[in-house]
CSV table of C-alpha atoms in Angstrom, one decimal:
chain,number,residue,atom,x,y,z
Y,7,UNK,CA,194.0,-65.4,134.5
Y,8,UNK,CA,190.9,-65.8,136.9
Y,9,UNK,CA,192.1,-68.8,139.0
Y,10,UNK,CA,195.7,-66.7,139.0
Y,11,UNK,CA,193.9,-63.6,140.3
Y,12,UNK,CA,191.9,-66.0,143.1
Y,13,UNK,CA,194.9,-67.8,144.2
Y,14,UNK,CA,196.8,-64.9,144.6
Y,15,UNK,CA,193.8,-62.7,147.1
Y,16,UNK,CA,193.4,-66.1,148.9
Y,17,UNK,CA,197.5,-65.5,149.5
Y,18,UNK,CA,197.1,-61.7,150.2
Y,19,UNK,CA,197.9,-60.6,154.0
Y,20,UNK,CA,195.5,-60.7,156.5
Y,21,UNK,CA,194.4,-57.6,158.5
Y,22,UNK,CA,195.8,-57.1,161.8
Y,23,UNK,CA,194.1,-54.1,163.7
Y,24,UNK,CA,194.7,-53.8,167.2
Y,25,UNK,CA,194.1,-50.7,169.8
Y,26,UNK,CA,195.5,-51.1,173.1
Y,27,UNK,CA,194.0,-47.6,175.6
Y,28,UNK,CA,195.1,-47.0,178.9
Y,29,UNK,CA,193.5,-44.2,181.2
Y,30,UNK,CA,194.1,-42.8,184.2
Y,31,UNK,CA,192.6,-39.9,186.6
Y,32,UNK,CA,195.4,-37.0,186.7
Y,33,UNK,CA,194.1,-34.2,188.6
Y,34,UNK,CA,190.0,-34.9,188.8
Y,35,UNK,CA,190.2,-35.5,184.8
Y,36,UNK,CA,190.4,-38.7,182.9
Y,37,UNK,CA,193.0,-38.7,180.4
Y,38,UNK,CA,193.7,-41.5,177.8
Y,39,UNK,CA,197.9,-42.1,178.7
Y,40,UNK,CA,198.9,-44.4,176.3
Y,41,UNK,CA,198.0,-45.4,173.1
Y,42,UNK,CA,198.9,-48.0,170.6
Y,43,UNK,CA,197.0,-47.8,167.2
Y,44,UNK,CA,197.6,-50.6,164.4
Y,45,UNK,CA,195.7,-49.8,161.3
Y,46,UNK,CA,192.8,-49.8,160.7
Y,47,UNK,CA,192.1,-49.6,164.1
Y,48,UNK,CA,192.5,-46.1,165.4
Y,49,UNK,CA,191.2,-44.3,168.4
Y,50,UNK,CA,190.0,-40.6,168.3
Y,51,UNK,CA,191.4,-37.1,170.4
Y,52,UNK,CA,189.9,-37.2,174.0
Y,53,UNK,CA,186.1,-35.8,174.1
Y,54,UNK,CA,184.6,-34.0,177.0
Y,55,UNK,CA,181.4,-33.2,176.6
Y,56,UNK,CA,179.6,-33.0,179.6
Y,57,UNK,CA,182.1,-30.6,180.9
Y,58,UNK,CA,183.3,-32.9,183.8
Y,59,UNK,CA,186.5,-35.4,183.8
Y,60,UNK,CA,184.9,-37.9,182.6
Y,61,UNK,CA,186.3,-38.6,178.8
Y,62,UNK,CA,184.6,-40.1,175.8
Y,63,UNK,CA,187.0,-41.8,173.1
Y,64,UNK,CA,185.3,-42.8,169.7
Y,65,UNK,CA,186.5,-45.9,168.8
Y,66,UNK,CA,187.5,-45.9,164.6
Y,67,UNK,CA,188.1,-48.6,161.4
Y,68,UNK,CA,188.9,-47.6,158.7
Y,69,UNK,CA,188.8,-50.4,156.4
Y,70,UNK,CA,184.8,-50.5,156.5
Y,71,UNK,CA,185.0,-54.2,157.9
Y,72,UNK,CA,186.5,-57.6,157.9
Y,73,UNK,CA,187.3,-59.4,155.5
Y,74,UNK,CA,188.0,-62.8,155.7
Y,75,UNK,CA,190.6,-64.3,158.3
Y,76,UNK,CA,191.2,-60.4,159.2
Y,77,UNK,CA,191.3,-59.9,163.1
Y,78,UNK,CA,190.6,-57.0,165.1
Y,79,UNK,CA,191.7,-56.9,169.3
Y,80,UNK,CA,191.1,-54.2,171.5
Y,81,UNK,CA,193.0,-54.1,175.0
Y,82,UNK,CA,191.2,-51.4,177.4
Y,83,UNK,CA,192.6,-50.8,181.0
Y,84,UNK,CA,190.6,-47.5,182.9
Y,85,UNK,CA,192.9,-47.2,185.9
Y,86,UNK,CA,191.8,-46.7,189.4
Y,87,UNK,CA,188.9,-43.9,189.7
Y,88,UNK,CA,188.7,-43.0,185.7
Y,89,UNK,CA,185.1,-42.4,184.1
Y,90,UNK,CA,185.6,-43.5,180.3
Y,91,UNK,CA,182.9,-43.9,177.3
Y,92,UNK,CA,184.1,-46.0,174.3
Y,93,UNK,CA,181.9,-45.1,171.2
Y,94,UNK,CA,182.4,-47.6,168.3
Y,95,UNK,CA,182.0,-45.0,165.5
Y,96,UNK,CA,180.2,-47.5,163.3
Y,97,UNK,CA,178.6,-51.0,163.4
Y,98,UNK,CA,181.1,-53.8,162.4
Y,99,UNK,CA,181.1,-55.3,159.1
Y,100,UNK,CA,181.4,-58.8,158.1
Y,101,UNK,CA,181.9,-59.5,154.8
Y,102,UNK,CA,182.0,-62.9,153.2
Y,103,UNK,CA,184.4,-65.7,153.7
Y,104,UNK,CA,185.9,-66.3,150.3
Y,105,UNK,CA,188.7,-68.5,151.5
Y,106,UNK,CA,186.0,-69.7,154.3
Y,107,UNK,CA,188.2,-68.1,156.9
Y,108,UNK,CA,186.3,-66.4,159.9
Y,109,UNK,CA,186.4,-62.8,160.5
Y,110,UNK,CA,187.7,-62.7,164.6
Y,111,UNK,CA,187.1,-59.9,167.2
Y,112,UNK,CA,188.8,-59.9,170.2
Y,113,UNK,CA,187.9,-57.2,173.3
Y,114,UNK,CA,190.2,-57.0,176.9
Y,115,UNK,CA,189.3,-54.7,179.5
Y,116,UNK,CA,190.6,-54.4,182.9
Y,117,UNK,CA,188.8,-52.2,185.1
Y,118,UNK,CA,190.8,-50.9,188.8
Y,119,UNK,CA,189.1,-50.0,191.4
Y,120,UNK,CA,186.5,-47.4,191.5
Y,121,UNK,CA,186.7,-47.3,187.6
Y,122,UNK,CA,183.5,-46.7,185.3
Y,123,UNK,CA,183.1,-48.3,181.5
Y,124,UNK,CA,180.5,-47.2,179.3
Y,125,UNK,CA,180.5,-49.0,176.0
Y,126,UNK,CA,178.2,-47.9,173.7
Y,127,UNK,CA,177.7,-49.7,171.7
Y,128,UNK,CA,178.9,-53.1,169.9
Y,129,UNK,CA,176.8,-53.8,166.5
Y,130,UNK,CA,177.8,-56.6,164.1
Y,131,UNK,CA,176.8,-56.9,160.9
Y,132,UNK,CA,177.8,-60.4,159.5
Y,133,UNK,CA,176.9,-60.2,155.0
Y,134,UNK,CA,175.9,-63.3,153.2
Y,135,UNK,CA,178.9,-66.2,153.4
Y,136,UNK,CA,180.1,-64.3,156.7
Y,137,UNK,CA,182.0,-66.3,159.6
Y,138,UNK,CA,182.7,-64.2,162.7
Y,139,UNK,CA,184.4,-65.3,166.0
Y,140,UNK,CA,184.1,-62.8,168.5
Y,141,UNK,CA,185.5,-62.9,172.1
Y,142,UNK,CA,185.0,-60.1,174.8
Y,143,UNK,CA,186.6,-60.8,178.6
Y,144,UNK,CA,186.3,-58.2,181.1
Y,145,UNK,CA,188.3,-58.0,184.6
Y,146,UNK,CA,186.5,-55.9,186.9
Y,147,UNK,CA,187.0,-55.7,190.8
Y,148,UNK,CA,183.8,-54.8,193.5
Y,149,UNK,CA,184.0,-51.1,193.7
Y,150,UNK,CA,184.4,-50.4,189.9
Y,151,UNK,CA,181.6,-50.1,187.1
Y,152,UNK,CA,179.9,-51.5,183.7
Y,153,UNK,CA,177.4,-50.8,181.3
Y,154,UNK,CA,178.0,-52.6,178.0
Y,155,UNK,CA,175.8,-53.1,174.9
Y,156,UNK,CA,175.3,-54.5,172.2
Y,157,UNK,CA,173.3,-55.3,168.9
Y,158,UNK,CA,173.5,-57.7,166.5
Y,159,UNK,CA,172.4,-57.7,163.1
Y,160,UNK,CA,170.6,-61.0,160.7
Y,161,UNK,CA,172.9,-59.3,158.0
Y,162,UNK,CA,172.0,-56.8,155.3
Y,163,UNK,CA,168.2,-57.5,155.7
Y,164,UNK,CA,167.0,-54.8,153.0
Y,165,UNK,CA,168.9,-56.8,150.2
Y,166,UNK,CA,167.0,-59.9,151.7
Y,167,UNK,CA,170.7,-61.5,153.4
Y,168,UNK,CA,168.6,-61.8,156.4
Y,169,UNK,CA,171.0,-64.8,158.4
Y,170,UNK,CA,172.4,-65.3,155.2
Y,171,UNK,CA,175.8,-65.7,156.9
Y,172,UNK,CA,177.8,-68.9,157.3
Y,173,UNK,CA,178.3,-68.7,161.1
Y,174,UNK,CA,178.5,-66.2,163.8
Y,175,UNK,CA,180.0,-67.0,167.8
Y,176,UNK,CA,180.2,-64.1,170.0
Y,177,UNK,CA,181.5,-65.2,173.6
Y,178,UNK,CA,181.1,-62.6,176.4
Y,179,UNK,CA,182.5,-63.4,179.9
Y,180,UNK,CA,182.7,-61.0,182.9
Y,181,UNK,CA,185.1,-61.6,186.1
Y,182,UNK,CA,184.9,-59.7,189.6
Y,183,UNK,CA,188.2,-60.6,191.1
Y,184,UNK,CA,188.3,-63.8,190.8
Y,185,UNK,CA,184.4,-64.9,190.3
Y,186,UNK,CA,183.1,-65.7,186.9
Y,187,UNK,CA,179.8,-63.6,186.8
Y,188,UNK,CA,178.6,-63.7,183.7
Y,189,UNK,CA,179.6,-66.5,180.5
Y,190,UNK,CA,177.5,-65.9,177.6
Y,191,UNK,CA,178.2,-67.7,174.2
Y,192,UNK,CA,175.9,-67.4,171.1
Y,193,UNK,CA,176.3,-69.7,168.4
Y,194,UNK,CA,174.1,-69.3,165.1
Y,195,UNK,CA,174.9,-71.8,162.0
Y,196,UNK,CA,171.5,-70.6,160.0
Y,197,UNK,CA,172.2,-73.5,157.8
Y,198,UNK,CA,172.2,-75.8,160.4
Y,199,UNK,CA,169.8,-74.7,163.1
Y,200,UNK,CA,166.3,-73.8,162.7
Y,201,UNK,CA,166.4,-69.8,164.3
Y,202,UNK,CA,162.9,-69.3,163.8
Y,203,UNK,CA,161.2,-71.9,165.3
Y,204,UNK,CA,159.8,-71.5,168.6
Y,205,UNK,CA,162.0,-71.3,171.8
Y,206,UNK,CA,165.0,-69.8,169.6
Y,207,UNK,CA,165.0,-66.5,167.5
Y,208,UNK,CA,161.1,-67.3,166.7
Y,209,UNK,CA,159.9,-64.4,164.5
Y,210,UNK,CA,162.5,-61.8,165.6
Y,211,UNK,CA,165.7,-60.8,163.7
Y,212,UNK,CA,167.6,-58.2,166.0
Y,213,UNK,CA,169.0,-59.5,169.0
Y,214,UNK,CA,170.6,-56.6,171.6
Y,215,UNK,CA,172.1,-57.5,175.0
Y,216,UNK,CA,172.6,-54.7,178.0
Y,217,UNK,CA,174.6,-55.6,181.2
Y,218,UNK,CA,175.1,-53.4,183.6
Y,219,UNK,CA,177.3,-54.2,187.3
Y,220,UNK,CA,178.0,-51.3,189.8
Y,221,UNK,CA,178.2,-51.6,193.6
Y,222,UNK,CA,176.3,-47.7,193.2
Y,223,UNK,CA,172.9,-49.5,191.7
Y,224,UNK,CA,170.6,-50.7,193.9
Y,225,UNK,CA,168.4,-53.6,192.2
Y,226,UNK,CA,165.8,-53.0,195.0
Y,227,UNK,CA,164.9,-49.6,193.7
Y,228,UNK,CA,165.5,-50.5,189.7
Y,229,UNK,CA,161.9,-49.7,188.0
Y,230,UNK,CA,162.2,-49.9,184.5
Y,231,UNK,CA,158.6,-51.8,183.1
Y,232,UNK,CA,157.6,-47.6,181.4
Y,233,UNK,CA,161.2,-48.1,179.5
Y,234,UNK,CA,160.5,-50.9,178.2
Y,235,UNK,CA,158.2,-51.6,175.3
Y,236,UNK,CA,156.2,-54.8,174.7
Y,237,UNK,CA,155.2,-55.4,171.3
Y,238,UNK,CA,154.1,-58.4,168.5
Y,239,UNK,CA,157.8,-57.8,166.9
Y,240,UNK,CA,159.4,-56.3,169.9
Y,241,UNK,CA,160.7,-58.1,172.9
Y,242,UNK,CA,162.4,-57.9,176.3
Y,243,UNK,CA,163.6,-59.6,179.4
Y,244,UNK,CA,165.3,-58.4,182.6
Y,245,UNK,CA,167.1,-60.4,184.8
Y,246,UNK,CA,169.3,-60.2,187.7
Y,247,UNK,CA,172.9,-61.7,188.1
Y,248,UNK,CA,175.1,-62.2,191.1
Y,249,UNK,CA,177.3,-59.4,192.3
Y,250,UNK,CA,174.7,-56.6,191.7
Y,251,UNK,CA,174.6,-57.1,188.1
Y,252,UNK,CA,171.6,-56.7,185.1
Y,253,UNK,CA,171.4,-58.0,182.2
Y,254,UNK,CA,168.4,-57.0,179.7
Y,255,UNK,CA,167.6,-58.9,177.0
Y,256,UNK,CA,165.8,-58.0,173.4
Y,257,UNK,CA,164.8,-59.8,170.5
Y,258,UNK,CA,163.0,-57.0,168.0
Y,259,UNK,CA,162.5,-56.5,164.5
Y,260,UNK,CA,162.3,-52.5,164.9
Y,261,UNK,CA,165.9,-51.9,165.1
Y,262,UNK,CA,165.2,-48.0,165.6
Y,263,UNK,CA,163.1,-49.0,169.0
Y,264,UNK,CA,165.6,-51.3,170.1
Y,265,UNK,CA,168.5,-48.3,169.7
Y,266,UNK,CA,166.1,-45.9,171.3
Y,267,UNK,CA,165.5,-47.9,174.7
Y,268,UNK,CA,168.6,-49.3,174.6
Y,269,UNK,CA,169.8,-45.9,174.6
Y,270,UNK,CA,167.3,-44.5,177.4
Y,271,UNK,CA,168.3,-47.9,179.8
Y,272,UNK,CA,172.0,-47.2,179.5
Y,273,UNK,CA,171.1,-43.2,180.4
Y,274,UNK,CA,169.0,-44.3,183.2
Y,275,UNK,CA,172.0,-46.6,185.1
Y,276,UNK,CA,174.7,-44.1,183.9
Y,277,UNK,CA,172.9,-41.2,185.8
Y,278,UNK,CA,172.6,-43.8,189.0
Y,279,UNK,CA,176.1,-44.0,188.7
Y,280,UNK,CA,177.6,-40.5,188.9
Y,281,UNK,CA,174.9,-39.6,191.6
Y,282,UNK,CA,176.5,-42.4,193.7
């Protein structure tokens, strides 16, 4: 009955969760005007906490992760002038690729003019025997805003599954009209590359990524070196990109430090935002 039972998951339907938001600014508030939800993808009610128009949507699965050859795609558009946050309500699991399928992501956004987009934030978590494919592309034009994070995991590191995984590719690429500003791939094959030696993941396990591109920052008067801790298993780089952009860079092994300055960074830039 056992090779019946296996033969028949392998055959079971994949997952197929996609959430496609739009938003728009009706009357000095941002509202979220169309919705399409495909389980277990699922967006919640429209959140207004800081008492203005700008509107926080928490973004929901309800699966608890993927499984293998299950796919995920998110399609964002925050029309002209809207102020949106996108909370991922919880980190993204990966579980392990029994049929050695990969586990694929896929994130759209389109941002009009004079449009802000917090996201905040993107963790992966890929278990032991994991592959995960994950593809974000984000259309942006000169007057409109971006802060984006995100943190990745070695894996369940408490039950020792620390890059445990089979493979994990995360693609980020970020357009301004027409100009590519950033492209950033990340390929890990623990199996087949040595991530610990020296110029790679060394000693660290967490990696976290921040970018940030507004035409309201300016990079002249960005001071940031009292945000940002230095320590023997905590690390991080700041660099500047074209078109007024940042991106900041950790590798850690204290993944409450890295959460609490990559919250405090992402607070800093989102206040120089709405004062501009």
């Amino acid at each position: 009955m056992l090779p019946l039972a296996n033969k028949e998951r392998a055959m079971a339907p994949k997952s197929y969760g996609k959430l496609d938001l739009t938003f728009q600014l009706l009357r000095g508030k941002t509202r979220m005007v169309d919705v399409y939800q495909q389980p277990p993808l699922k967006a919640s009610r429209e959140l207004y906490p800081e008492g203005t128009g700008d509107v926080t949507v928490y973004l929901m699965e309800s699966s608890g992760g993927l499984v293998a050859g299950d796919r995920n795609e998110f399609r964002i558009h925050v029309g002209q002038g809207s102020s949106v946050t996108l909370r991922p309500q919880s980190a993204t699991k990966v579980y392990p690729a029994f049929n050695d399928a990969p586990s694929t992501q896929q994130v759209t956004v389109k941002l009009e003019d004079d449009a802000k987009l917090e996201w905040n934030r993107e963790e992966v978590i890929p278990f032991l025997d994991a592959r995960f494919d994950s593809k974000t592309s984000i259309q942006m034009t000169p007057s409109s805003s971006l802060l984006w994070s995100e943190i990745l995991y070695p894996g369940r590191d408490k039950r020792g599954e620390a890059f445990a995984f089979q493979e994990c590719n995360t693609h980020v690429d970020i357009w301004i009209d027409d100009q590519c500003v950033v492209y950033d791939a990340l390929h890990l094959h623990p199996k087949k590359q040595e991530l610990k030696k020296l110029g790679a993941l060394e000693n660290y396990n967490y990696i976290g990524n921040f970018w940030c591109f507004s035409p309201k920052v300016n990079l002249s008067d960005v001071h940031m070196d009292s945000m940002l801790v230095q320590q023997d298993n905590h690390k991080s780089g700041m660099t500047t990109l074209e078109s007024n952009g940042i991106l900041i860079r950790w590798l850690s092994n204290s993944l409450p430090l890295l959460k609490k300055e990559m919250d405090t960074i992402t607070n800093y830039f989102n206040g120089i935002v709405k004062e501009n």
